Short mmCIF file of C-alpha atoms in Angstrom, two decimals:
data_model
loop_
_atom_site.label_atom_id
_atom_site.label_comp_id
_atom_site.label_asym_id
_atom_site.label_seq_id
_atom_site.Cartn_x
_atom_site.Cartn_y
_atom_site.Cartn_z
CA MET A 1 74.65 24.20 -14.75
CA PRO A 2 73.69 23.94 -18.48
CA ARG A 3 70.11 24.90 -19.32
CA ASN A 4 67.66 22.34 -20.64
CA ARG A 5 66.77 22.30 -24.35
CA TYR A 6 63.83 24.53 -25.28
CA ASP A 7 61.50 21.55 -25.82
CA GLU A 8 62.60 19.59 -22.73
CA THR A 9 59.08 19.61 -21.24
CA TRP A 10 57.63 18.06 -24.43
CA HIS A 11 60.23 15.28 -24.50
CA ARG A 12 59.98 14.38 -20.82
CA LEU A 13 56.21 14.13 -21.03
CA LEU A 14 56.33 11.89 -24.11
CA GLU A 15 59.05 9.63 -22.67
CA TRP A 16 57.26 9.25 -19.32
CA THR A 17 58.95 6.74 -16.99
CA LYS A 18 57.53 7.63 -13.58
CA GLY A 19 54.46 5.42 -13.58
CA GLN A 20 50.77 5.94 -12.88
CA THR A 21 50.78 7.63 -9.45
CA PRO A 22 52.93 10.65 -10.40
CA SER A 23 51.03 11.01 -13.69
CA GLU A 24 47.70 11.30 -11.83
CA ARG A 25 49.13 13.85 -9.42
CA LEU A 26 50.63 15.86 -12.29
CA ALA A 27 47.27 15.76 -14.12
CA ALA A 28 45.57 17.07 -10.97
CA GLN A 29 47.91 20.08 -10.92
CA VAL A 30 47.13 20.76 -14.59
CA LEU A 31 43.37 20.72 -13.89
CA ILE A 32 43.81 23.09 -10.94
CA TYR A 33 45.74 25.44 -13.26
CA GLU A 34 42.80 25.24 -15.69
CA LYS A 35 40.38 26.48 -12.96
CA PHE A 36 38.93 23.09 -11.95
CA THR A 37 37.92 23.03 -8.27
CA SER A 38 36.98 20.53 -5.53
CA LEU A 39 39.42 18.01 -7.03
CA ASP A 40 38.98 14.64 -5.31
CA PRO A 41 41.48 11.91 -6.35
CA SER A 42 40.31 8.29 -6.28
CA HIS A 43 43.20 5.90 -5.56
CA PRO A 44 46.50 7.30 -7.00
CA LEU A 45 48.44 4.71 -4.95
CA GLY A 46 46.40 1.83 -6.37
CA GLY A 47 42.99 0.35 -5.80
CA PRO A 48 39.56 0.25 -7.48
CA ASP A 49 38.61 3.71 -8.73
CA GLY A 50 35.32 2.99 -10.46
CA GLY A 51 36.70 3.95 -13.87
CA LYS A 52 37.86 7.44 -12.86
CA ASP A 53 41.15 8.77 -11.47
CA ALA A 54 39.53 11.81 -9.81
CA LEU A 55 36.41 13.97 -9.74
CA ALA A 56 36.51 17.75 -10.15
CA ARG A 57 34.10 20.61 -10.79
CA ARG A 58 34.13 23.57 -13.17
CA GLU A 59 31.36 26.00 -14.11
CA GLY A 60 28.79 23.99 -12.17
CA ARG A 61 29.62 20.67 -13.88
CA THR A 62 31.22 17.54 -12.49
CA PHE A 63 34.10 16.09 -14.51
CA ALA A 64 35.74 12.69 -14.24
CA MET A 65 39.52 12.96 -14.66
CA ALA A 66 41.13 10.15 -16.66
CA VAL A 67 44.90 9.88 -17.11
CA TYR A 68 46.83 7.99 -19.83
CA PHE A 69 50.63 8.36 -19.66
CA PRO A 70 52.35 5.48 -21.49
CA ARG A 71 56.01 5.72 -22.41
CA GLY A 72 56.65 6.83 -26.00
CA ARG A 73 54.28 7.31 -28.93
CA GLN A 74 51.20 5.09 -29.12
CA SER A 75 48.84 4.42 -32.01
CA PHE A 76 45.63 6.39 -32.16
CA SER A 77 43.67 3.15 -31.90
CA ALA A 78 45.33 2.50 -28.51
CA ILE A 79 44.57 6.06 -27.34
CA ALA A 80 40.95 5.82 -28.53
CA SER A 81 40.52 2.45 -26.79
CA LYS A 82 41.73 3.92 -23.48
CA PHE A 83 39.47 6.96 -23.95
CA ARG A 84 36.39 4.78 -24.56
CA SER A 85 37.16 2.75 -21.44
CA ASP A 86 37.59 5.91 -19.33
CA LEU A 87 34.45 7.42 -20.90
CA ALA A 88 32.42 4.41 -19.78
CA GLY A 89 33.73 4.90 -16.23
CA ALA A 90 32.88 8.61 -16.32
CA ILE A 91 29.32 7.89 -17.45
CA LYS A 92 28.98 5.24 -14.74
CA SER A 93 30.11 7.75 -12.10
CA GLY A 94 27.32 10.16 -13.11
CA ALA A 95 29.73 12.90 -14.22
CA ASP A 96 28.67 15.60 -16.67
CA GLY A 97 31.98 15.52 -18.55
CA ILE A 98 35.39 13.90 -18.89
CA ALA A 99 38.81 15.55 -18.59
CA PHE A 100 41.15 13.20 -20.48
CA VAL A 101 44.82 13.96 -19.69
CA THR A 102 47.41 12.22 -21.88
CA ASN A 103 51.05 12.62 -22.90
CA GLN A 104 50.20 11.63 -26.46
CA GLU A 105 50.01 13.85 -29.55
CA LEU A 106 46.51 14.28 -31.00
CA THR A 107 45.81 15.87 -34.36
CA LEU A 108 42.81 18.14 -34.80
CA GLY A 109 40.98 15.33 -36.58
CA GLU A 110 41.74 12.86 -33.79
CA ARG A 111 40.55 15.33 -31.14
CA GLU A 112 37.31 15.81 -33.08
CA GLU A 113 36.82 12.04 -33.33
CA LEU A 114 37.24 11.59 -29.56
CA ALA A 115 34.82 14.44 -28.87
CA GLU A 116 32.24 12.81 -31.18
CA THR A 117 32.77 9.50 -29.35
CA ALA A 118 31.83 11.24 -26.08
CA GLY A 119 28.46 12.29 -27.49
CA THR A 120 26.65 14.61 -25.05
CA MET A 121 29.42 14.33 -22.43
CA VAL A 122 31.42 17.57 -22.16
CA THR A 123 34.98 16.70 -23.21
CA GLU A 124 38.24 18.41 -22.22
CA LEU A 125 41.29 16.91 -23.96
CA PHE A 126 44.65 17.74 -22.40
CA HIS A 127 46.99 16.32 -25.07
CA LEU A 128 50.81 16.58 -25.35
CA GLU A 129 51.02 20.05 -26.94
CA ARG A 130 48.42 21.51 -24.56
CA LEU A 131 50.15 20.01 -21.52
CA THR A 132 53.51 21.38 -22.71
CA THR A 133 52.09 24.90 -23.09
CA ILE A 134 50.55 24.78 -19.60
CA LEU A 135 53.65 23.37 -17.88
CA ASP A 136 55.97 25.87 -19.62
CA ASP A 137 54.04 28.74 -18.02
CA PRO A 138 56.40 30.42 -15.49
CA SER A 139 53.81 29.92 -12.74
CA MET A 140 54.15 26.11 -13.22
CA ALA A 141 57.93 26.08 -12.70
CA LYS A 142 57.72 24.25 -9.36
CA VAL A 143 55.32 21.66 -10.83
CA ARG A 144 57.79 21.02 -13.70
CA GLU A 145 60.57 20.62 -11.16
CA GLN A 146 58.56 18.21 -8.98
CA PHE A 147 57.24 15.93 -11.71
CA LEU A 148 59.65 16.37 -14.67
CA ASP A 149 62.92 17.10 -12.81
CA ILE A 150 63.36 20.36 -14.73
CA ALA A 151 64.98 22.75 -12.28
CA ALA A 152 63.07 25.97 -11.62
CA ASP A 153 64.97 29.22 -11.89
CA GLN A 154 65.96 30.47 -8.47
CA ALA A 155 65.26 34.06 -7.52
CA PRO A 156 68.50 35.96 -6.90
CA PRO A 157 69.24 36.76 -3.24
CA LEU A 158 68.35 40.25 -2.05
CA GLN A 159 71.68 41.92 -1.25
CA LEU A 160 71.19 45.22 0.56
CA GLY A 161 74.81 45.74 1.49
CA GLY A 162 77.14 46.87 -1.28
CA ILE A 163 79.34 44.14 -2.77
CA GLY A 164 83.04 44.88 -2.77
CA GLY A 165 85.05 44.92 -5.98
CA LEU A 166 86.23 41.49 -7.08
CA ALA A 167 89.15 42.47 -9.30
CA LEU A 168 92.26 44.59 -9.01
CA GLY A 169 91.33 48.25 -9.25
CA SER A 170 87.55 47.63 -9.19
CA GLY A 171 85.30 49.86 -7.10
CA GLY A 172 83.03 48.62 -4.33
CA GLY A 173 79.25 48.59 -4.65
CA GLY A 174 77.16 51.16 -2.84
CA GLY A 175 74.85 50.08 -0.04
CA ALA A 176 71.07 49.92 -0.55
CA ALA A 177 68.56 51.76 1.61
CA ILE A 178 64.89 51.07 2.37
CA GLY A 179 62.47 53.67 3.71
CA GLY A 180 60.69 56.86 2.87
CA ASN A 181 62.89 59.22 0.83
CA ALA A 182 65.83 56.83 1.32
CA SER A 183 68.64 56.65 -1.22
CA GLY A 184 71.38 54.09 -1.62
CA GLY A 185 75.04 54.91 -1.38
CA ALA A 186 77.06 55.48 -4.54
CA GLY A 187 79.46 52.77 -5.60
CA GLY A 188 83.14 53.52 -5.33
CA PRO A 189 84.93 54.53 -8.56
CA GLY A 190 87.14 51.89 -10.08
CA GLY A 191 90.67 52.51 -11.24
CA ASN A 192 91.42 52.43 -14.97
CA ILE A 193 93.04 49.18 -16.12
CA THR A 194 93.24 48.70 -19.87
CA PHE A 195 94.48 45.57 -21.67
CA LEU A 196 93.85 45.39 -25.39
CA GLU A 197 95.94 42.27 -25.98
CA GLY A 198 94.46 38.98 -24.77
CA SER A 199 96.59 36.99 -22.36
CA PRO A 200 97.79 33.45 -23.21
CA GLY A 201 96.24 30.41 -21.57
CA GLN A 202 97.57 29.70 -18.08
CA ALA A 203 97.44 25.89 -18.21
CA PRO A 204 98.58 23.27 -20.76
CA GLY A 205 96.03 23.07 -23.55
CA ALA A 206 94.08 26.14 -22.41
CA GLY A 207 92.89 28.61 -25.05
CA GLY A 208 94.19 32.15 -25.18
CA GLY A 209 92.11 35.26 -24.59
CA GLY A 210 90.62 37.24 -27.47
CA ALA A 211 92.04 40.64 -28.37
CA GLY A 212 90.24 43.81 -27.35
CA VAL A 213 89.19 46.66 -29.65
CA VAL A 214 87.84 50.18 -29.21
CA GLY A 215 85.30 51.75 -31.56
CA GLU A 216 81.62 52.25 -32.35
CA GLY A 217 79.99 48.86 -32.94
CA ALA A 218 83.31 47.08 -32.38
CA ILE A 219 83.44 43.32 -31.78
CA GLY A 220 86.24 41.89 -29.66
CA GLY A 221 88.32 38.98 -30.86
CA GLU A 222 87.14 35.47 -30.09
CA GLY A 223 89.27 33.54 -27.63
CA GLY A 224 91.18 30.50 -28.83
CA GLY A 225 89.73 27.03 -28.22
CA GLY A 226 91.31 24.72 -25.66
CA GLY A 227 93.21 21.67 -26.80
CA GLU A 228 92.20 18.11 -25.94
CA ILE A 229 93.34 16.34 -22.80
CA VAL A 230 93.73 12.59 -23.31
CA GLN A 231 94.15 10.26 -20.33
CA GLY A 232 94.48 6.50 -20.31
CA VAL A 233 95.66 3.53 -18.27
CA PHE A 234 97.61 0.81 -20.13
CA GLY A 235 98.11 -2.68 -18.75
CA PRO A 236 100.35 -5.54 -19.91
CA GLU A 237 98.02 -6.45 -22.79
CA GLU A 238 98.02 -2.91 -24.23
CA LEU A 239 101.81 -2.62 -23.85
CA GLY A 240 102.63 -6.03 -25.30
CA GLY A 241 105.45 -5.67 -27.84
CA VAL A 242 106.06 -2.01 -26.99
CA HIS A 243 109.78 -1.23 -26.78
CA HIS A 244 109.82 2.56 -26.54
CA LEU A 245 107.69 5.69 -26.86
CA GLN A 246 108.02 8.64 -29.24
CA PHE A 247 106.70 12.02 -28.06
CA HIS A 248 105.83 15.14 -29.98
CA VAL A 249 104.58 18.00 -27.82
CA GLY A 250 102.60 20.44 -29.95
CA ASP A 251 103.31 24.14 -29.88
CA GLY A 252 100.63 26.55 -28.73
CA GLY A 253 98.94 28.61 -31.43
CA LYS A 254 100.16 32.16 -32.02
CA GLY A 255 97.46 33.66 -34.23
CA GLY A 256 96.55 30.20 -35.54
CA PRO A 257 95.44 26.78 -34.25
CA GLY A 258 97.43 24.83 -31.69
CA GLU A 259 99.52 21.89 -32.82
CA ASP A 260 98.54 18.32 -31.96
CA THR A 261 100.44 16.44 -29.24
CA ILE A 262 101.26 12.85 -30.28
CA VAL A 263 102.56 9.77 -28.48
CA ASN A 264 103.66 6.78 -30.61
CA LEU A 265 103.97 3.36 -28.96
CA CYS A 266 106.77 1.67 -30.96
CA ALA A 267 108.29 -1.77 -31.39
CA GLU A 268 112.05 -2.22 -31.12
CA ASP A 269 112.51 -1.68 -34.88
CA GLY A 270 110.57 1.62 -34.75
CA THR A 271 107.25 0.30 -36.08
CA VAL A 272 104.39 2.32 -34.60
CA LEU A 273 102.06 -0.14 -32.89
CA ARG A 274 99.61 2.45 -31.60
CA GLN A 275 99.21 6.22 -31.67
CA ILE A 276 97.60 8.50 -29.11
CA ARG A 277 96.77 12.02 -30.25
CA ALA A 278 95.46 15.06 -28.38
CA LYS A 279 94.22 17.66 -30.85
CA GLY A 280 95.34 21.24 -30.48
CA GLY A 281 92.89 24.05 -29.86
CA LYS A 282 91.16 25.99 -32.64
CA ALA A 283 92.25 29.51 -33.47
CA GLY A 284 90.21 32.43 -32.21
CA SER A 285 88.94 35.17 -34.51
CA ALA A 286 90.46 38.63 -34.90
CA PRO A 287 88.73 41.70 -33.43
CA TYR A 288 86.52 43.71 -35.76
CA CYS A 289 85.69 47.39 -35.83
CA PRO A 290 83.15 48.35 -38.51
CA GLN A 291 83.66 51.35 -40.72
CA SER A 292 81.77 54.52 -39.89
CA SER A 293 78.30 54.90 -41.38
CA ARG A 294 75.71 57.64 -41.79
CA MET A 295 71.95 57.92 -42.02
CA PRO A 296 70.46 58.20 -45.53
CA THR A 297 69.41 61.65 -46.69
CA GLN A 298 66.84 62.94 -49.17
CA ASP A 299 69.73 63.37 -51.63
CA ASP A 300 70.39 59.62 -51.37
CA LEU A 301 66.73 58.87 -52.14
CA ASP A 302 66.83 61.27 -55.08
CA ALA A 303 70.00 59.52 -56.28
CA GLY A 304 68.09 56.22 -56.53
CA LEU A 305 68.27 54.51 -53.12
CA LYS A 306 65.43 51.97 -53.10
CA VAL A 307 64.54 48.37 -52.24
CA THR A 308 64.08 46.28 -55.38
CA GLY A 309 63.20 42.94 -53.80
CA MET A 310 62.31 41.25 -50.50
CA LEU A 311 61.92 37.48 -50.13
CA ALA A 312 61.29 35.20 -47.13
CA ALA A 313 62.84 31.74 -47.39
CA GLU A 314 63.65 28.64 -45.39
CA PHE A 315 67.40 29.08 -45.95
CA VAL A 316 69.51 32.04 -47.15
CA ARG A 317 73.31 31.97 -47.45
CA SER A 318 75.99 34.23 -48.90
CA ARG A 319 79.36 32.91 -50.05
CA ASP A 320 81.97 34.48 -52.35
CA GLY A 321 79.55 37.24 -53.32
CA LEU A 322 76.82 34.82 -54.45
CA TRP A 323 73.54 34.07 -52.68
CA THR A 324 71.76 30.75 -52.16
CA VAL A 325 68.03 30.91 -51.41
CA VAL A 326 66.16 27.65 -50.66
CA GLU A 327 62.37 27.25 -50.38
CA GLY A 328 61.70 30.96 -50.84
CA GLY A 329 58.55 32.85 -51.67
CA TRP A 330 56.59 32.69 -48.41
CA ASP A 331 53.19 34.40 -48.44
CA TRP A 332 51.90 33.01 -45.13
CA ILE A 333 53.09 31.20 -42.02
CA GLN A 334 51.08 28.64 -40.01
CA VAL A 335 51.98 28.82 -36.31
CA THR A 336 51.19 25.94 -33.96
CA ILE A 337 51.02 27.64 -30.57
CA VAL A 338 49.91 31.03 -29.27
CA PRO A 339 51.75 33.16 -28.23
CA PHE A 340 54.25 32.30 -30.95
CA ARG A 341 57.92 33.02 -31.70
CA GLN A 342 58.24 32.52 -35.44
CA PRO A 343 61.56 32.94 -37.31
CA LEU A 344 61.41 34.91 -40.57
CA PRO A 345 64.63 34.65 -42.63
CA LEU A 346 64.46 37.64 -44.99
CA PHE A 347 66.54 38.35 -48.13
CA VAL A 348 66.64 42.00 -49.24
CA GLU A 349 68.05 43.56 -52.43
CA LEU A 350 68.57 47.30 -52.91
CA GLU A 351 69.83 49.69 -55.55
CA THR A 352 72.02 52.60 -54.44
CA GLY A 353 71.80 54.56 -57.70
CA THR A 354 74.37 57.32 -58.08
CA ILE A 355 75.17 57.86 -54.40
CA ASP A 356 78.73 59.14 -53.96
CA PRO A 357 81.30 58.28 -52.98
CA PRO A 358 81.37 54.50 -53.55
CA GLY A 359 82.24 52.69 -50.36
CA THR A 360 79.85 54.79 -48.28
CA ASN A 361 78.13 52.84 -45.49
CA LEU A 362 74.46 53.70 -45.04
CA GLU A 363 72.55 52.85 -41.86
CA LEU A 364 69.04 51.63 -42.67
CA THR A 365 66.41 50.49 -40.17
CA LEU A 366 64.53 47.17 -40.10
CA VAL A 367 61.08 47.36 -38.49
CA VAL A 368 58.46 44.67 -37.80
CA LEU A 369 54.83 45.79 -37.40
CA ARG A 370 52.03 43.71 -35.92
CA PRO A 371 48.64 43.59 -37.69
CA ASP A 372 47.39 46.34 -35.33
CA GLY A 373 50.27 48.62 -36.40
CA PHE A 374 52.26 48.22 -33.17
CA GLU A 375 56.03 48.39 -33.75
CA ALA A 376 57.23 45.04 -32.36
CA PHE A 377 60.89 45.10 -33.50
CA LYS A 378 63.44 47.69 -34.61
CA GLU A 379 67.10 47.25 -35.52
CA SER A 380 69.72 48.96 -37.67
CA GLN A 381 71.22 47.42 -40.82
CA ILE A 382 74.39 48.69 -42.51
CA ILE A 383 74.69 48.48 -46.31
CA ARG A 384 77.64 49.48 -48.48
CA VAL A 385 77.41 51.53 -51.68
CA GLU A 386 79.22 49.29 -54.15
CA ASP A 387 81.59 50.65 -56.82
CA GLY A 388 80.43 49.64 -60.29
CA LEU A 389 78.21 50.52 -63.19
CA VAL A 390 75.41 48.49 -61.59
CA ARG A 391 75.14 49.32 -57.92
CA ARG A 392 73.26 46.68 -55.99
CA SER A 393 73.56 45.76 -52.32
CA ARG A 394 72.09 42.69 -50.69
CA PHE A 395 71.72 41.41 -47.16
CA ALA A 396 69.88 38.69 -45.25
CA ARG A 397 68.55 38.95 -41.74
CA ALA A 398 66.82 36.38 -39.53
CA LEU A 399 63.91 38.30 -38.05
CA GLU A 400 61.43 36.99 -35.48
CA LEU A 401 57.69 37.50 -35.32
CA VAL A 402 56.78 37.34 -31.62
CA GLY A 403 53.22 37.76 -30.45
CA SER A 404 49.71 36.33 -30.48
CA GLN A 405 47.97 38.20 -33.33
CA GLY A 406 46.97 36.54 -36.58
CA GLY A 407 46.67 38.52 -39.78
CA ILE A 408 49.06 40.58 -41.92
CA TRP A 409 52.42 41.40 -40.33
CA HIS A 410 54.86 43.76 -42.09
CA ALA A 411 58.67 43.72 -42.28
CA GLN A 412 59.85 47.14 -43.44
CA VAL A 413 63.12 48.68 -44.56
CA ARG A 414 63.33 52.37 -43.73
CA ALA A 415 65.73 55.13 -44.75
CA GLY A 416 65.37 57.43 -41.79
CA GLN A 417 61.58 57.69 -41.36
CA LYS A 418 60.77 56.87 -44.99
CA VAL A 419 59.65 53.33 -45.83
CA ILE A 420 61.58 52.15 -48.91
CA GLY A 421 60.64 48.47 -48.68
CA ASP A 422 57.61 46.69 -47.24
CA PHE A 423 57.16 42.91 -46.99
CA PRO A 424 53.65 41.79 -45.88
CA ILE A 425 53.21 38.22 -44.63
CA GLU A 426 50.13 36.51 -43.19
CA VAL A 427 50.35 34.69 -39.85
CA ARG A 428 47.69 31.99 -39.51
CA LEU A 429 46.77 30.94 -35.98
CA PRO A 430 45.95 27.34 -35.04
CA GLU A 431 42.44 26.17 -34.29
CA THR A 432 41.89 26.14 -30.53
CA THR A 433 40.36 23.31 -28.53
CA ALA A 434 37.36 25.57 -27.90
CA ASP A 435 36.92 26.03 -31.66
CA VAL A 436 36.93 22.27 -32.20
CA ALA A 437 34.44 21.70 -29.35
CA HIS A 438 32.16 24.44 -30.69
CA ALA A 439 32.27 22.91 -34.17
CA THR A 440 31.40 19.53 -32.66
CA GLU A 441 28.38 20.96 -30.86
CA LYS A 442 27.11 22.38 -34.17
#
């Protein structure tokens, strides 16, 4: 089964089609997640509710829950009107605060305006982004499945008995054991079966297998793409005037793309009245085995190995030896949620000085450090010593900053343990709902 898009929760909340009752029950689960207790729904199946959908308690205060889940984006005036109506009901019920749960986006300014409207009433705003963050928590997987039809991941079955080999020559799995000082049985050894050449497709239009390769850092060949299958039913109207058919059955690709298969529906004089085409499959890519590389030495540093430039940009591309950099020169990044997963496309230029011989591949290290100095990412990067009077090497890498800390992060290029390039960038965290409420109180 294909996985949902990464922002599926956000979209299903905004395009809500399930009506009022499920929205109130979903809101109740959100409040329970947020440590509200003694939740008492009013009339989720319909009926007079006195201007509140439920009552709940938190930190000694009584809150009136109000739910607003229209389908699609609404104007802020419509959201504010619903909030004022629900606020009046909350005040009438004698509650100390209002928990307003909505599938609508609210800017920081709009949240502040609603909080000011509530006056002395304690206000908790569960808007679209906040709801999405809560419902995407792994502990809310069953709630997402129940109310948003997003399937929860199933825990794999616990298999204590060893699983037998599933292919020719494969060994069987060893059995597990439970108990004090117990140890599972070893899996049976598999027989050696080696195929470096990919096999052709076994059905018409099927893609062939990619070629294998052996070597350090090797990448196997990509399998060929399958050709199209075209089916159709033609009645008397579609076949009117057709005298005969012309067929061309495309050949399968052999190191290249597959040929199209074509059927021409022809009149008696050979005029093609209609053509049906099934496109051949795309060619796979060849296997790749990178050249050997070595770690930089002090001699390389003395010969002039150094980073001369680092630049973060929205878009970086290399083609025909030239580089395109669009919207570069980042000094800071504003994230919208915490924890965050922020892409950082980085362009790096180095000089390799007088390192010999030309053509040498050097293995550098890319490191990302959090503001507290914790090493959050580490990966190797191969550069080539170019042959020329001016020896420059360039590469681009899409890094990720993953965490919850604001402040100065660092992307570093290292030769062994020596830092030869350092790129500092500030990560700015969003204002939290608590910050906004605190500012309102002041």
